[in-house]
mmCIF file of C-alpha atoms and ligand atoms in Angstrom:
data_model
loop_
_atom_site.group_PDB
_atom_site.id
_atom_site.type_symbol
_atom_site.label_atom_id
_atom_site.label_comp_id
_atom_site.label_asym_id
_atom_site.label_seq_id
_atom_site.Cartn_x
_atom_site.Cartn_y
_atom_site.Cartn_z
ATOM 1 C CA MET U 1 22.069 -18.348 -7.477
ATOM 2 C CA PRO U 2 23.580 -17.332 -4.372
ATOM 3 C CA GLY U 3 21.065 -16.918 -1.574
ATOM 4 C CA CYS U 4 19.051 -18.315 1.235
ATOM 5 C CA ALA U 5 15.631 -19.471 2.197
ATOM 6 C CA PHE U 6 13.298 -19.881 4.949
ATOM 7 C CA VAL U 7 10.593 -22.765 4.438
ATOM 8 C CA ASP U 8 9.049 -25.247 6.784
ATOM 9 C CA GLU U 9 10.980 -24.065 9.592
ATOM 10 C CA ARG U 10 14.531 -24.682 7.905
ATOM 11 C CA TYR U 11 16.866 -22.531 5.788
ATOM 12 C CA VAL U 12 17.721 -24.136 2.667
ATOM 13 C CA ALA U 13 19.134 -22.844 -0.687
ATOM 14 C CA PRO U 14 17.032 -20.648 -2.966
ATOM 15 C CA GLU U 15 16.598 -24.153 -5.007
ATOM 16 C CA ASP U 16 16.028 -26.066 -2.312
ATOM 17 C CA ALA U 17 12.910 -23.784 -1.174
ATOM 18 C CA LYS U 18 9.706 -25.322 -2.540
ATOM 19 C CA ILE U 19 5.817 -24.903 -1.447
ATOM 20 C CA SER U 20 2.851 -27.554 -2.224
ATOM 21 C CA ILE U 21 0.773 -26.930 -5.280
ATOM 22 C CA PHE U 22 -1.985 -27.325 -3.070
ATOM 23 C CA ASP U 23 -0.892 -24.036 -0.715
ATOM 24 C CA TRP U 24 -3.657 -21.219 -1.471
ATOM 25 C CA GLY U 25 -1.099 -19.538 -1.746
ATOM 26 C CA PHE U 26 0.010 -20.848 -5.003
ATOM 27 C CA LEU U 27 -3.651 -21.112 -6.082
ATOM 28 C CA HIS U 28 -5.475 -18.796 -4.826
ATOM 29 C CA SER U 29 -2.868 -16.019 -4.190
ATOM 30 C CA ASP U 30 -4.022 -15.899 -0.846
ATOM 31 C CA ALA U 31 -1.015 -15.094 0.637
ATOM 32 C CA THR U 32 0.532 -11.716 1.830
ATOM 33 C CA TYR U 33 4.196 -10.097 1.617
ATOM 34 C CA ASP U 34 6.788 -7.384 1.988
ATOM 35 C CA VAL U 35 9.724 -6.944 0.720
ATOM 36 C CA ALA U 36 12.849 -4.761 2.558
ATOM 37 C CA HIS U 37 16.200 -4.458 1.334
ATOM 38 C CA VAL U 38 19.712 -4.534 2.295
ATOM 39 C CA TRP U 39 21.981 -2.076 0.792
ATOM 40 C CA GLN U 40 26.290 -1.958 1.859
ATOM 41 C CA GLY U 41 25.779 -4.468 4.619
ATOM 42 C CA LYS U 42 22.360 -2.711 6.146
ATOM 43 C CA PHE U 43 18.653 -3.120 6.099
ATOM 44 C CA PHE U 44 16.415 -0.174 5.711
ATOM 45 C CA ARG U 45 13.636 0.672 6.992
ATOM 46 C CA LEU U 46 13.456 -2.796 8.315
ATOM 47 C CA SER U 47 10.664 -2.230 11.705
ATOM 48 C CA ASP U 48 8.799 -0.158 8.643
ATOM 49 C CA HIS U 49 8.577 -3.395 6.572
ATOM 50 C CA VAL U 50 7.674 -5.751 9.257
ATOM 51 C CA GLU U 51 5.151 -3.400 10.648
ATOM 52 C CA ARG U 52 3.752 -3.183 7.300
ATOM 53 C CA PHE U 53 3.735 -7.074 6.767
ATOM 54 C CA PHE U 54 2.111 -7.580 10.015
ATOM 55 C CA ALA U 55 -0.876 -4.885 9.124
ATOM 56 C CA SER U 56 -1.192 -6.892 6.087
ATOM 57 C CA MET U 57 -1.100 -9.927 7.510
ATOM 58 C CA ARG U 58 -4.143 -8.991 10.116
ATOM 59 C CA ARG U 59 -6.235 -8.165 7.420
ATOM 60 C CA LEU U 60 -5.815 -11.262 5.927
ATOM 61 C CA ARG U 61 -6.650 -12.836 8.788
ATOM 62 C CA LEU U 62 -3.357 -14.785 8.547
ATOM 63 C CA ASP U 63 -1.445 -15.554 11.216
ATOM 64 C CA PRO U 64 2.850 -16.032 10.814
ATOM 65 C CA GLY U 65 2.757 -17.889 13.866
ATOM 66 C CA ARG U 66 5.898 -16.038 15.249
ATOM 67 C CA THR U 67 6.148 -12.474 16.799
ATOM 68 C CA ARG U 68 7.603 -8.940 14.959
ATOM 69 C CA GLU U 69 10.731 -10.036 16.596
ATOM 70 C CA GLN U 70 11.302 -14.117 15.544
ATOM 71 C CA VAL U 71 10.512 -12.422 11.723
ATOM 72 C CA ARG U 72 13.077 -10.105 11.697
ATOM 73 C CA ALA U 73 15.620 -12.519 12.679
ATOM 74 C CA VAL U 74 14.373 -14.996 10.378
ATOM 75 C CA MET U 75 15.524 -12.076 7.543
ATOM 76 C CA HIS U 76 18.899 -11.328 9.696
ATOM 77 C CA GLU U 77 19.135 -14.605 9.331
ATOM 78 C CA CYS U 78 18.343 -15.329 6.008
ATOM 79 C CA VAL U 79 21.299 -12.166 5.017
ATOM 80 C CA ARG U 80 23.603 -13.506 7.525
ATOM 81 C CA ARG U 81 23.759 -16.744 5.657
ATOM 82 C CA SER U 82 23.555 -15.550 2.082
ATOM 83 C CA GLY U 83 26.789 -13.418 3.188
ATOM 84 C CA LEU U 84 25.295 -11.475 0.294
ATOM 85 C CA ARG U 85 25.851 -7.773 1.482
ATOM 86 C CA ASP U 86 23.250 -5.933 -0.766
ATOM 87 C CA ALA U 87 20.347 -7.828 -1.018
ATOM 88 C CA TYR U 88 16.586 -8.021 -1.804
ATOM 89 C CA VAL U 89 14.466 -9.652 1.478
ATOM 90 C CA GLU U 90 11.486 -11.028 0.991
ATOM 91 C CA VAL U 91 9.068 -12.196 3.474
ATOM 92 C CA LEU U 92 5.654 -14.534 2.681
ATOM 93 C CA CYS U 93 2.855 -15.836 5.017
ATOM 94 C CA THR U 94 0.288 -18.200 2.607
ATOM 95 C CA ARG U 95 -2.597 -19.888 3.848
ATOM 96 C CA GLY U 96 -1.495 -22.783 3.249
ATOM 97 C CA LEU U 97 -3.351 -26.328 2.592
ATOM 98 C CA PRO U 98 -7.209 -26.601 4.447
ATOM 99 C CA ALA U 99 -8.515 -29.766 5.549
ATOM 100 C CA PRO U 100 -8.776 -32.620 3.077
ATOM 101 C CA GLY U 101 -11.704 -31.850 0.618
ATOM 102 C CA SER U 102 -12.962 -28.668 2.684
ATOM 103 C CA ARG U 103 -13.191 -24.636 1.170
ATOM 104 C CA ASP U 104 -12.787 -23.306 4.793
ATOM 105 C CA PRO U 105 -9.931 -20.841 4.682
ATOM 106 C CA ARG U 106 -10.798 -21.050 8.343
ATOM 107 C CA GLY U 107 -9.044 -24.688 8.537
ATOM 108 C CA CYS U 108 -5.647 -24.069 6.822
ATOM 109 C CA THR U 109 -2.888 -23.836 8.672
ATOM 110 C CA ASN U 110 -0.737 -20.621 7.344
ATOM 111 C CA ARG U 111 2.725 -20.694 6.484
ATOM 112 C CA PHE U 112 5.515 -18.353 7.156
ATOM 113 C CA MET U 113 8.241 -18.154 4.603
ATOM 114 C CA ALA U 114 11.234 -15.694 4.055
ATOM 115 C CA PHE U 115 14.354 -15.590 1.491
ATOM 116 C CA ALA U 116 17.546 -13.247 0.655
ATOM 117 C CA ILE U 117 18.568 -12.922 -3.156
ATOM 118 C CA PRO U 118 20.529 -10.495 -4.879
ATOM 119 C CA PHE U 119 19.529 -6.784 -5.026
ATOM 120 C CA VAL U 120 16.721 -6.377 -7.783
ATOM 121 C CA TRP U 121 16.711 -3.398 -9.688
ATOM 122 C CA ILE U 122 13.299 -2.629 -11.167
ATOM 123 C CA ALA U 123 16.029 -0.012 -12.841
ATOM 124 C CA ASP U 124 19.744 -0.781 -12.799
ATOM 125 C CA PRO U 125 21.889 2.240 -12.341
ATOM 126 C CA SER U 126 22.450 2.306 -16.046
ATOM 127 C CA LYS U 127 19.132 2.400 -16.751
ATOM 128 C CA GLN U 128 18.063 4.920 -14.247
ATOM 129 C CA ALA U 129 21.190 6.864 -15.503
ATOM 130 C CA ARG U 130 19.565 7.357 -19.075
ATOM 131 C CA GLY U 131 15.628 7.216 -17.231
ATOM 132 C CA VAL U 132 13.106 4.979 -18.201
ATOM 133 C CA ASP U 133 10.227 4.646 -20.675
ATOM 134 C CA LEU U 134 7.180 4.946 -19.235
ATOM 135 C CA HIS U 135 3.774 3.485 -20.515
ATOM 136 C CA VAL U 136 0.605 4.816 -19.670
ATOM 137 C CA SER U 137 -1.730 1.665 -19.248
ATOM 138 C CA ASP U 138 -5.547 1.459 -19.980
ATOM 139 C CA VAL U 139 -5.782 -1.352 -18.020
ATOM 140 C CA GLN U 140 -7.729 -0.332 -14.494
ATOM 141 C CA ARG U 141 -5.451 -1.646 -11.398
ATOM 142 C CA ILE U 142 -7.932 -3.807 -9.528
ATOM 143 C CA ALA U 143 -10.867 -2.110 -8.067
ATOM 144 C CA PRO U 144 -9.777 -1.514 -4.280
ATOM 145 C CA ALA U 145 -13.251 -2.130 -3.044
ATOM 146 C CA SER U 146 -11.965 -5.917 -4.491
ATOM 147 C CA VAL U 147 -9.171 -5.911 -2.645
ATOM 148 C CA ASP U 148 -7.042 -3.595 -0.741
ATOM 149 C CA PRO U 149 -3.774 -2.092 -2.120
ATOM 150 C CA ARG U 150 -2.515 -1.247 1.440
ATOM 151 C CA ILE U 151 -2.277 -5.064 1.836
ATOM 152 C CA LYS U 152 1.272 -5.853 -0.598
ATOM 153 C CA ASN U 153 -0.104 -9.416 -2.550
ATOM 154 C CA TYR U 154 -0.329 -11.315 -5.753
ATOM 155 C CA HIS U 155 -3.237 -9.754 -7.762
ATOM 156 C CA TRP U 156 -0.790 -9.640 -10.355
ATOM 157 C CA LEU U 157 -3.156 -10.236 -13.637
ATOM 158 C CA ASP U 158 -3.368 -6.916 -14.246
ATOM 159 C CA MET U 159 -0.302 -5.403 -13.583
ATOM 160 C CA VAL U 160 1.343 -8.073 -15.931
ATOM 161 C CA GLY U 161 -1.397 -8.072 -18.649
ATOM 162 C CA ALA U 162 -0.348 -4.026 -18.244
ATOM 163 C CA LEU U 163 3.987 -4.746 -18.934
ATOM 164 C CA PHE U 164 3.172 -6.445 -22.316
ATOM 165 C CA GLN U 165 1.356 -3.961 -23.490
ATOM 166 C CA ALA U 166 4.029 -1.497 -22.391
ATOM 167 C CA TYR U 167 6.514 -4.188 -24.010
ATOM 168 C CA GLU U 168 4.341 -3.652 -27.301
ATOM 169 C CA HIS U 169 4.779 -0.113 -26.603
ATOM 170 C CA GLY U 170 8.208 0.219 -26.823
ATOM 171 C CA ALA U 171 8.407 1.127 -23.425
ATOM 172 C CA GLU U 172 10.693 -0.586 -20.276
ATOM 173 C CA THR U 173 7.384 -0.205 -17.576
ATOM 174 C CA VAL U 174 3.898 0.520 -16.576
ATOM 175 C CA VAL U 175 1.485 2.478 -14.347
ATOM 176 C CA LEU U 176 -2.413 1.399 -14.229
ATOM 177 C CA VAL U 177 -5.465 3.264 -13.933
ATOM 178 C CA ASP U 178 -8.698 4.044 -11.721
ATOM 179 C CA GLY U 179 -11.705 3.797 -13.420
ATOM 180 C CA ALA U 180 -11.678 7.796 -13.063
ATOM 181 C CA GLY U 181 -8.704 8.160 -15.502
ATOM 182 C CA ASN U 182 -6.734 8.791 -12.440
ATOM 183 C CA VAL U 183 -2.873 7.171 -12.448
ATOM 184 C CA THR U 184 -2.841 4.581 -9.568
ATOM 185 C CA GLU U 185 0.968 2.670 -9.779
ATOM 186 C CA GLY U 186 2.799 -0.178 -11.147
ATOM 187 C CA PRO U 187 4.376 -3.451 -10.730
ATOM 188 C CA GLY U 188 6.370 -2.919 -7.311
ATOM 189 C CA PHE U 189 6.773 0.840 -7.642
ATOM 190 C CA ASN U 190 4.604 4.246 -6.886
ATOM 191 C CA VAL U 191 4.523 7.464 -9.241
ATOM 192 C CA PHE U 192 5.412 10.686 -8.182
ATOM 193 C CA ALA U 193 4.727 13.509 -10.634
ATOM 194 C CA LEU U 194 6.103 17.127 -10.327
ATOM 195 C CA VAL U 195 2.771 18.980 -11.640
ATOM 196 C CA ASP U 196 3.043 23.151 -11.393
ATOM 197 C CA GLY U 197 5.777 22.928 -8.804
ATOM 198 C CA GLU U 198 4.159 20.344 -6.502
ATOM 199 C CA LEU U 199 5.226 17.509 -6.281
ATOM 200 C CA LEU U 200 2.094 15.266 -6.196
ATOM 201 C CA THR U 201 2.067 11.248 -5.422
ATOM 202 C CA PRO U 202 -1.702 9.305 -5.654
ATOM 203 C CA ALA U 203 -2.971 9.266 -2.681
ATOM 204 C CA ALA U 204 -5.475 6.333 -2.913
ATOM 205 C CA GLY U 205 -5.988 3.061 -4.818
ATOM 206 C CA VAL U 206 -2.169 2.318 -3.643
ATOM 207 C CA LEU U 207 0.015 0.174 -1.554
ATOM 208 C CA GLU U 208 1.505 2.961 1.028
ATOM 209 C CA GLY U 209 4.748 1.956 -0.420
ATOM 210 C CA ILE U 210 7.934 2.155 2.127
ATOM 211 C CA SER U 211 10.261 4.769 -0.645
ATOM 212 C CA ARG U 212 6.803 6.595 -1.353
ATOM 213 C CA ARG U 213 6.462 7.383 2.557
ATOM 214 C CA THR U 214 10.293 8.012 2.479
ATOM 215 C CA VAL U 215 10.206 10.441 -0.511
ATOM 216 C CA ILE U 216 7.683 12.328 1.209
ATOM 217 C CA GLU U 217 9.675 12.998 4.425
ATOM 218 C CA LEU U 218 12.570 14.226 2.533
ATOM 219 C CA ALA U 219 10.676 16.040 0.065
ATOM 220 C CA ARG U 220 9.382 17.976 3.176
ATOM 221 C CA ALA U 221 12.765 17.594 4.725
ATOM 222 C CA GLN U 222 13.700 19.534 2.004
ATOM 223 C CA GLY U 223 11.186 22.379 1.783
ATOM 224 C CA ILE U 224 9.705 20.949 -1.440
ATOM 225 C CA ALA U 225 5.666 20.818 -1.443
ATOM 226 C CA VAL U 226 4.365 17.118 -1.810
ATOM 227 C CA ARG U 227 0.756 16.476 -1.251
ATOM 228 C CA GLU U 228 -0.964 13.125 -1.508
ATOM 229 C CA ALA U 229 -3.735 13.893 -4.016
ATOM 230 C CA LEU U 230 -5.622 12.468 -7.005
ATOM 231 C CA LEU U 231 -3.003 12.134 -10.235
ATOM 232 C CA PRO U 232 -4.953 12.579 -13.457
ATOM 233 C CA VAL U 233 -3.025 11.009 -16.753
ATOM 234 C CA ALA U 234 -3.562 14.351 -17.962
ATOM 235 C CA ALA U 235 -1.149 15.660 -15.197
ATOM 236 C CA LEU U 236 1.028 13.009 -15.144
ATOM 237 C CA ARG U 237 1.784 13.868 -19.149
ATOM 238 C CA ARG U 238 2.442 17.554 -18.982
ATOM 239 C CA ALA U 239 4.121 16.965 -15.524
ATOM 240 C CA ASP U 240 7.461 18.767 -15.150
ATOM 241 C CA GLU U 241 9.083 15.723 -13.629
ATOM 242 C CA VAL U 242 8.301 12.251 -12.618
ATOM 243 C CA PHE U 243 9.829 9.033 -11.154
ATOM 244 C CA LEU U 244 9.302 6.402 -9.868
ATOM 245 C CA SER U 245 9.863 5.235 -5.984
ATOM 246 C CA SER U 246 10.163 1.634 -4.844
ATOM 247 C CA THR U 247 12.327 -0.480 -2.775
ATOM 248 C CA GLY U 248 13.734 -2.281 -5.712
ATOM 249 C CA GLY U 249 16.151 0.720 -6.460
ATOM 250 C CA GLY U 250 14.814 3.798 -4.910
ATOM 251 C CA VAL U 251 14.137 6.741 -6.915
ATOM 252 C CA ILE U 252 13.767 6.444 -10.427
ATOM 253 C CA PRO U 253 13.638 8.679 -12.759
ATOM 254 C CA ILE U 254 11.278 8.538 -15.820
ATOM 255 C CA ALA U 255 12.785 9.806 -18.813
ATOM 256 C CA ARG U 256 9.731 9.580 -21.339
ATOM 257 C CA VAL U 257 5.744 9.032 -21.042
ATOM 258 C CA ASP U 258 4.473 7.294 -23.994
ATOM 259 C CA GLY U 259 7.361 8.517 -25.851
ATOM 260 C CA VAL U 260 7.128 11.673 -24.710
ATOM 261 C CA ALA U 261 10.197 13.216 -23.279
ATOM 262 C CA VAL U 262 9.497 14.677 -19.874
ATOM 263 C CA GLY U 263 9.784 18.047 -18.991
ATOM 264 C CA GLY U 264 11.166 18.395 -22.908
ATOM 265 C CA ARG U 265 14.578 17.382 -21.318
ATOM 266 C CA ALA U 266 17.005 15.533 -23.107
ATOM 267 C CA ALA U 267 17.560 11.855 -22.730
ATOM 268 C CA GLY U 268 19.830 11.402 -19.555
ATOM 269 C CA VAL U 269 18.841 15.022 -18.185
ATOM 270 C CA PHE U 270 16.487 14.914 -15.421
ATOM 271 C CA GLY U 271 15.202 17.651 -13.623
ATOM 272 C CA PRO U 272 16.220 19.013 -10.100
ATOM 273 C CA VAL U 273 13.653 17.741 -7.764
ATOM 274 C CA THR U 274 14.301 14.278 -8.899
ATOM 275 C CA ALA U 275 18.012 14.271 -9.249
ATOM 276 C CA ARG U 276 17.967 16.015 -5.448
ATOM 277 C CA LEU U 277 15.864 13.539 -3.871
ATOM 278 C CA GLN U 278 17.270 10.617 -5.627
ATOM 279 C CA ALA U 279 20.561 11.935 -4.288
ATOM 280 C CA ALA U 280 19.114 12.396 -0.361
ATOM 281 C CA TYR U 281 17.374 8.800 -0.673
ATOM 282 C CA TRP U 282 21.204 6.812 -1.091
ATOM 283 C CA ALA U 283 21.917 9.343 1.136
ATOM 284 C CA LEU U 284 19.833 8.302 3.941
ATOM 285 C CA HIS U 285 21.395 4.786 3.705
ATOM 286 C CA GLU U 286 24.276 6.366 5.741
ATOM 287 C CA ASP U 287 21.860 7.586 8.952
ATOM 288 C CA ALA U 288 21.627 5.323 11.599
ATOM 289 C CA ARG U 289 18.458 6.173 12.349
ATOM 290 C CA TYR U 290 17.244 4.042 9.146
ATOM 291 C CA VAL U 291 19.580 1.168 8.689
ATOM 292 C CA GLU U 292 20.664 -1.540 10.714
ATOM 293 C CA PRO U 293 23.706 -3.897 9.873
ATOM 294 C CA VAL U 294 23.696 -7.296 9.716
ATOM 295 C CA ASN U 295 25.833 -9.663 11.531
ATOM 296 C CA TYR U 296 27.664 -11.657 9.233
ATOM 297 C CA ASP U 297 29.570 -13.580 12.165
ATOM 298 C CA ALA U 298 27.432 -14.208 14.521
ATOM 299 C CA ALA U 299 27.403 -17.966 14.970
HETATM 300 C C1 PLP C 1 6.062 -2.919 -3.323
HETATM 301 C C2 PLP C 1 4.739 -2.303 -3.914
HETATM 302 C C3 PLP C 1 5.078 -0.615 -4.311
HETATM 303 C C4 PLP C 1 6.123 -0.196 -3.333
HETATM 304 O O1 PLP C 1 6.692 -0.820 -2.257
HETATM 305 P P1 PLP C 1 8.205 0.038 -1.162
HETATM 306 O O2 PLP C 1 7.864 -0.311 0.150
HETATM 307 O O3 PLP C 1 8.564 1.362 -1.396
HETATM 308 O O4 PLP C 1 9.166 -1.185 -1.955
HETATM 309 C C5 PLP C 1 3.867 -0.006 -4.432
HETATM 310 N N1 PLP C 1 3.005 -1.253 -5.352
HETATM 311 C C6 PLP C 1 3.019 -1.980 -5.177
HETATM 312 C C7 PLP C 1 2.028 -2.892 -6.268
HETATM 313 C C8 PLP C 1 3.719 -2.629 -4.756
HETATM 314 O O5 PLP C 1 3.996 -4.325 -5.047
#
């Protein structure tokens, strides 16, 4: 696989990016991470991703042992060394290994890692053009009182179980619910639904996605009514338009929810709000206020 990773303070090829099985990041999912993307040689909203990464680490009492500037520099260097023009760029901080025989996380040496690999799509452009089939799972997203969902985390047993359920229903991806029958989020994305002329996205119990924030800002700028609110499953099912937002593909149209065509539209035909926001999302990748070029020629 093309790419470049940063592990144990060294830049290595992806196949050499390895950690100890005794790292609590692996044994206990005791870690946080963030994912930014590079599109046509430029990072998108890099500062926002780095800021969220540091907020996640602060909440988990993890210390990457470096400043925001140094984290940014490692991300740039991974992409530069990989040569990738379109990349998925992840930073991670794990709890690390405890002192021998100890189970006290305070004694762990935290570890910072990063990698850049080819861009990863939740739904690639051809699938986006068809629209994605979504299943609404009865699996509950892990409760916010247990794991703060604003911290990007690897507590994915709920997500993976729900994904298998979606495949059994003939769907391609899945959203999970909370304990009260409201939509939360899915594996790596937030959800939007146009209900009674208003764009709704779950207000709580979700990761505050950078793409979600981008969509909210774009909608406001275009005069589209948008609100962070409760999104009951019933509202999702009668929505006129539904889409996902993620670093892994931007604004991703949903064609069907549990086999029912969204808004009664034919496959491959999307509502005007989804289409406008999708175009605006990619247009922002040309806007100097949101992008930061990778210097591929630097020594
Ligand atoms: C990463 C992620 C998202 C989307 O966040 P973006 O910053 O838009 O990529 C949403 N939910 C979960 C659980 C995630 O891990």
